[in-house]
Coordinates of N, CA and C and ligand atoms in Angstrom, one line a residue:
X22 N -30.8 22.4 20.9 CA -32.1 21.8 20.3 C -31.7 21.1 19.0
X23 N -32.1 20.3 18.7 CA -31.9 19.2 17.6 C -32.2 19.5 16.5
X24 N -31.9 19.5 15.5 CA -32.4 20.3 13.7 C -32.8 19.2 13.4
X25 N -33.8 19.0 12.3 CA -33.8 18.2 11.3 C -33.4 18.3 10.2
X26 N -32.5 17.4 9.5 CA -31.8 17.5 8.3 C -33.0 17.2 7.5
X27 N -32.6 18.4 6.3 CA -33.1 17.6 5.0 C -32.5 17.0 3.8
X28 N -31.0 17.6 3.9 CA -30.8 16.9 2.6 C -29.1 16.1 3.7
X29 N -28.8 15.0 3.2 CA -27.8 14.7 4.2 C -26.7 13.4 3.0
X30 N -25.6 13.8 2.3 CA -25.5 13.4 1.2 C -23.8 12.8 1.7
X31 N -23.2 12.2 1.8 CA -22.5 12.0 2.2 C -21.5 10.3 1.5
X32 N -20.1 10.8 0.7 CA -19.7 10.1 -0.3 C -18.4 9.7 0.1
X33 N -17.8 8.5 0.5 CA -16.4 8.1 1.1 C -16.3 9.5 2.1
X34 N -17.4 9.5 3.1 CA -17.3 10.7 4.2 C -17.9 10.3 5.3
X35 N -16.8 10.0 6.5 CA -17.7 9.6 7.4 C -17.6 11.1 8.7
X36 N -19.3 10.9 9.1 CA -19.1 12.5 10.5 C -19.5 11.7 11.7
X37 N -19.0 11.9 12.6 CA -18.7 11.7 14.1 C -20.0 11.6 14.6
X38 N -21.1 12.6 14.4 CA -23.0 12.4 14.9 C -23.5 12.6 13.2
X39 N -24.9 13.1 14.0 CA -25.7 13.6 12.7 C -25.3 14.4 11.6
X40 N -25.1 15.6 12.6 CA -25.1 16.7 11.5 C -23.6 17.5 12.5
X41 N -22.3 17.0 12.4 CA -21.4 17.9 12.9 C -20.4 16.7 13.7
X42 N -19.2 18.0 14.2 CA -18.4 16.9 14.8 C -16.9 16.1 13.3
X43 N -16.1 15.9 14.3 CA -15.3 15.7 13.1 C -15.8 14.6 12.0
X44 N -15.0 15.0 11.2 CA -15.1 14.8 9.8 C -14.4 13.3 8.8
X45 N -14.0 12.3 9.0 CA -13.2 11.4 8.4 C -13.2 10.8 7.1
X46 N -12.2 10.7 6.3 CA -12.3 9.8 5.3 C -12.8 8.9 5.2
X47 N -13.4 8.1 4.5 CA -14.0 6.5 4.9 C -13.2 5.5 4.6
X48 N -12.3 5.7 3.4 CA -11.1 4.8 2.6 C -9.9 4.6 3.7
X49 N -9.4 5.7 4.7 CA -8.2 5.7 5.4 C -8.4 6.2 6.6
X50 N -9.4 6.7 7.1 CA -10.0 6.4 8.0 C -9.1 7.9 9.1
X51 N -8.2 8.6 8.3 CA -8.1 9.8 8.8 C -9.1 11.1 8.4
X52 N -9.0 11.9 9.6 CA -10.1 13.4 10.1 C -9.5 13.6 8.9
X53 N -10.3 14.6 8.3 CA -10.2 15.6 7.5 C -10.4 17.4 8.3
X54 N -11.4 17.5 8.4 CA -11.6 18.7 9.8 C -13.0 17.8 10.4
X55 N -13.4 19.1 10.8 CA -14.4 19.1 12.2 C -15.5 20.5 11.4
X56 N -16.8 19.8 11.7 CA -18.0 20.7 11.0 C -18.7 21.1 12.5
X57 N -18.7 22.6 13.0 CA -19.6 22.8 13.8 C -21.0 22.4 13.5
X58 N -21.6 22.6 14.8 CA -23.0 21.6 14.8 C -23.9 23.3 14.6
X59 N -24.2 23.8 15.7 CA -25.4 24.9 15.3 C -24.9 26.0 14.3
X60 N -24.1 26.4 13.7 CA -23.7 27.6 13.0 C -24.0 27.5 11.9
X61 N -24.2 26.8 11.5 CA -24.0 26.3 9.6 C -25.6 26.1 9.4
X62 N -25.8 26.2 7.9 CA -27.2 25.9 7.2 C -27.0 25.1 6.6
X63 N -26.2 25.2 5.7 CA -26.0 24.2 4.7 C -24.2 24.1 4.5
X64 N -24.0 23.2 4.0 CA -22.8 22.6 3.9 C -22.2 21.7 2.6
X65 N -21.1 22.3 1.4 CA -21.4 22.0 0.3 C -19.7 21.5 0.3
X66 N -18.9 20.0 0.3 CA -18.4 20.2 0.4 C -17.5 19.4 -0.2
X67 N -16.6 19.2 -1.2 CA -16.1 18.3 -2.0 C -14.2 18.4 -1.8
X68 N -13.6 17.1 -1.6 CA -12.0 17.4 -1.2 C -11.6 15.8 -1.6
X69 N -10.3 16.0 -1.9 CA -9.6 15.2 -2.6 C -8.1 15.0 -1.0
X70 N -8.4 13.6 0.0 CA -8.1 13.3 0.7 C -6.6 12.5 -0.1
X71 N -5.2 13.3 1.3 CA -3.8 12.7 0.7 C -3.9 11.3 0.3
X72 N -5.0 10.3 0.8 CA -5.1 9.0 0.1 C -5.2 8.7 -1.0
X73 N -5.9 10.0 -2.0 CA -6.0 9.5 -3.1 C -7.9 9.4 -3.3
X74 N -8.2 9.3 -2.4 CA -10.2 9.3 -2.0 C -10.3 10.5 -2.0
X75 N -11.5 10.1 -3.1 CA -12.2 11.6 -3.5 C -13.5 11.7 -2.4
X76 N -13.9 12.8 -1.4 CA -15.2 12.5 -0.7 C -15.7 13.8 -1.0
X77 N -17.2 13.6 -0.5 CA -18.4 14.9 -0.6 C -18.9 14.7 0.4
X78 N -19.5 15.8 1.0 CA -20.7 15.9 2.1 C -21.3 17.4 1.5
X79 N -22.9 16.7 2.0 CA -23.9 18.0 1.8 C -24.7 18.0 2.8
X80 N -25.2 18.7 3.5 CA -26.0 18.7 4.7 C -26.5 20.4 4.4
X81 N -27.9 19.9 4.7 CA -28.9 21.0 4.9 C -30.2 20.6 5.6
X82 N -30.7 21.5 6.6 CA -31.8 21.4 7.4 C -33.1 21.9 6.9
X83 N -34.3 21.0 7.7 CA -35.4 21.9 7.1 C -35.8 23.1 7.3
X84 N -34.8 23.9 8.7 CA -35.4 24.8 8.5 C -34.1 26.0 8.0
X85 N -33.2 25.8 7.4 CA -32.1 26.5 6.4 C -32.8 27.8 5.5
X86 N -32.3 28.6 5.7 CA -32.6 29.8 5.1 C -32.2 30.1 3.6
X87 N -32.5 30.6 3.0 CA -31.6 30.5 1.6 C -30.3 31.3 1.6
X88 N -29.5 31.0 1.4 CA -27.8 31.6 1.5 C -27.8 32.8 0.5
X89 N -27.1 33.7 0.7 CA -26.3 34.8 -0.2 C -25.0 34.5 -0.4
X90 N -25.1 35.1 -1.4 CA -23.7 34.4 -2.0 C -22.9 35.5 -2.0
X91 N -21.3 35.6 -0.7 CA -20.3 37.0 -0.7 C -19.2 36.2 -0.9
X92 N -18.6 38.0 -1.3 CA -16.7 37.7 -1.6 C -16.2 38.0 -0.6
X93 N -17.2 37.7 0.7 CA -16.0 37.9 1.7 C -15.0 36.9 2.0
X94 N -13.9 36.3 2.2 CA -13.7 35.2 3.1 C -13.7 35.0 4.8
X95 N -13.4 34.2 4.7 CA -13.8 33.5 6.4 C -12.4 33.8 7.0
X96 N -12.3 34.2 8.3 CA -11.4 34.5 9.2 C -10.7 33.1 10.0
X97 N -10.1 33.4 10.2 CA -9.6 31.5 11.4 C -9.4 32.5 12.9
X98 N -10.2 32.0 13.7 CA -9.9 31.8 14.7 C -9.7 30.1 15.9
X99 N -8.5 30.8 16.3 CA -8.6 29.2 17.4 C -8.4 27.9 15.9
X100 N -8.0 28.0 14.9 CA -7.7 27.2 13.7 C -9.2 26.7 12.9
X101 N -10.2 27.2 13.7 CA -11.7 27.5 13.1 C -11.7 28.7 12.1
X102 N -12.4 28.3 11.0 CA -13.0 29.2 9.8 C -14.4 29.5 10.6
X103 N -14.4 31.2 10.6 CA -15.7 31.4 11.3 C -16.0 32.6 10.0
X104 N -17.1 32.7 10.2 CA -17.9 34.0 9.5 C -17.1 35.1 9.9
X105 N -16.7 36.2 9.2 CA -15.9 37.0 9.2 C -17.1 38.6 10.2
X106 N -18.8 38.4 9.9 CA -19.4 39.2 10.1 C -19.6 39.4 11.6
X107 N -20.1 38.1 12.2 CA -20.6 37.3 13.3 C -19.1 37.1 14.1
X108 N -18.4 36.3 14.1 CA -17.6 35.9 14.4 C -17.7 34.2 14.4
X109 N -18.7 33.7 14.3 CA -19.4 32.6 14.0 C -18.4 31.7 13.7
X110 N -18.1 30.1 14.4 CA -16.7 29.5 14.2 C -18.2 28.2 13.2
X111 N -17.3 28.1 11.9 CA -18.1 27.4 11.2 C -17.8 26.0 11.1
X112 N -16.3 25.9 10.5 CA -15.8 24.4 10.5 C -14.3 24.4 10.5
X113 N -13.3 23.0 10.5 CA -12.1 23.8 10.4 C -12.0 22.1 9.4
X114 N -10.7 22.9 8.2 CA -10.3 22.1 7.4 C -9.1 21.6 7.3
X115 N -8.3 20.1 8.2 CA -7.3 19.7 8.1 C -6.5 19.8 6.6
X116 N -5.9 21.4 6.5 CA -5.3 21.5 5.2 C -4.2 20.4 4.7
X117 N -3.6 19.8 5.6 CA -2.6 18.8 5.7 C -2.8 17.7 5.3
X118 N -3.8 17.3 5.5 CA -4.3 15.9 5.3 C -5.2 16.0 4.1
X119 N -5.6 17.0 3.1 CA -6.2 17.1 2.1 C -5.2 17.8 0.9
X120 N -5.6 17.0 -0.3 CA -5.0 17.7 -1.1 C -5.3 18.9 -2.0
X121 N -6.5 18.4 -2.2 CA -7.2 20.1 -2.6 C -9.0 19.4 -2.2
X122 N -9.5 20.7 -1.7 CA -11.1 20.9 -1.0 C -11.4 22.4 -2.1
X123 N -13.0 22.3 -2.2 CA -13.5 23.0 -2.5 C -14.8 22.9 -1.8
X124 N -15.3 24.4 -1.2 CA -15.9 24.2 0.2 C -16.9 25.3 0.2
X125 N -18.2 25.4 0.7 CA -19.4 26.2 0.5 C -20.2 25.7 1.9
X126 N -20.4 27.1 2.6 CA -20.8 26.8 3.8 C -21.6 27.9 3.9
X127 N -22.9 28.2 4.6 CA -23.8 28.9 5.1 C -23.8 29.1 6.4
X128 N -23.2 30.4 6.8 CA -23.4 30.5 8.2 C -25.2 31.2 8.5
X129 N -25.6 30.3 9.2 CA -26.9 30.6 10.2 C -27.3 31.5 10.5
X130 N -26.3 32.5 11.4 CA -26.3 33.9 11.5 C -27.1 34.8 10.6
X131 N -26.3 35.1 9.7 CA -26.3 36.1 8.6 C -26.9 35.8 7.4
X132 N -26.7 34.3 7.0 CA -27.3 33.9 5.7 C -26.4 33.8 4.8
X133 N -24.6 34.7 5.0 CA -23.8 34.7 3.9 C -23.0 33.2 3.4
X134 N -22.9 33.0 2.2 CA -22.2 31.7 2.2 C -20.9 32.2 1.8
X135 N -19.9 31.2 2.2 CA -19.1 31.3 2.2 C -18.0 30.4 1.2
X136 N -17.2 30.7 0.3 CA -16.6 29.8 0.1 C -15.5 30.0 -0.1
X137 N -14.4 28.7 -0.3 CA -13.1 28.5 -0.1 C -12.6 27.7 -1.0
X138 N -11.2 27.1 -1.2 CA -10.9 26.2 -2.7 C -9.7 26.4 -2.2
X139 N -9.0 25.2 -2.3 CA -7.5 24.9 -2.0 C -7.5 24.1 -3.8
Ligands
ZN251 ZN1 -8.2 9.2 2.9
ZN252 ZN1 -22.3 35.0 9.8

């Protein structure tokens, strides 16, 4: 079923569809990762690509829950960061190709947000 975005903010960041699907620089034109499409609420996400290009993306729908904020972190499966509760595969971040990311994600599931920081 199709979400409607509400906030959709997106800076030297290009995504593959609407809301999901990999992730590219806009300057060099290399993936960064890949944002699953139904799992996520909101998506808060700022990284500093080996180019030298700073990008952001924010994405949130209208009907997004309000997040909690935990110290848990996110598990990798299959090279996906998923919700550690759920098992929920959220997004995956080409650590290689980024020089440092700072990253805040809302899994759907649960409501917990998630965050990370290279
Ligand atoms: Zn780049
Ligand atoms: Zn979850």
């Amino acid at each position: 079923m199709a979400r409607i975005l509400k906030t959709k903010t997106l800076i030297n960041t290009k995504l593959a569809t609407n809301y999901g699907g990999w992730m590219y620089c806009e300057t060099c034109n290399e993936n960064i990762g890949y944002l699953c499409y139904s799992t996520y609420d909101s998506l808060e996400l700022k990284y500093k690509c080996n180019c030298g290009s700073r990008g952001e993306a924010f994405l949130d729908f209208e009907d997004s829950q309000t997040g909690h904020d935990c110290n848990d972190e996110m598990i990798i499966i299959k090279n996906r960061l998923c919700c550690p509760k759920d098992n929920e595969p959220l997004l995956t971040i080409l650590d290689k190709k980024v020089a440092s990311f700072d990253l805040k994600i809302t899994c759907k599931s649960c409501t917990n947000i998630y965050h990370k920081v290279k």
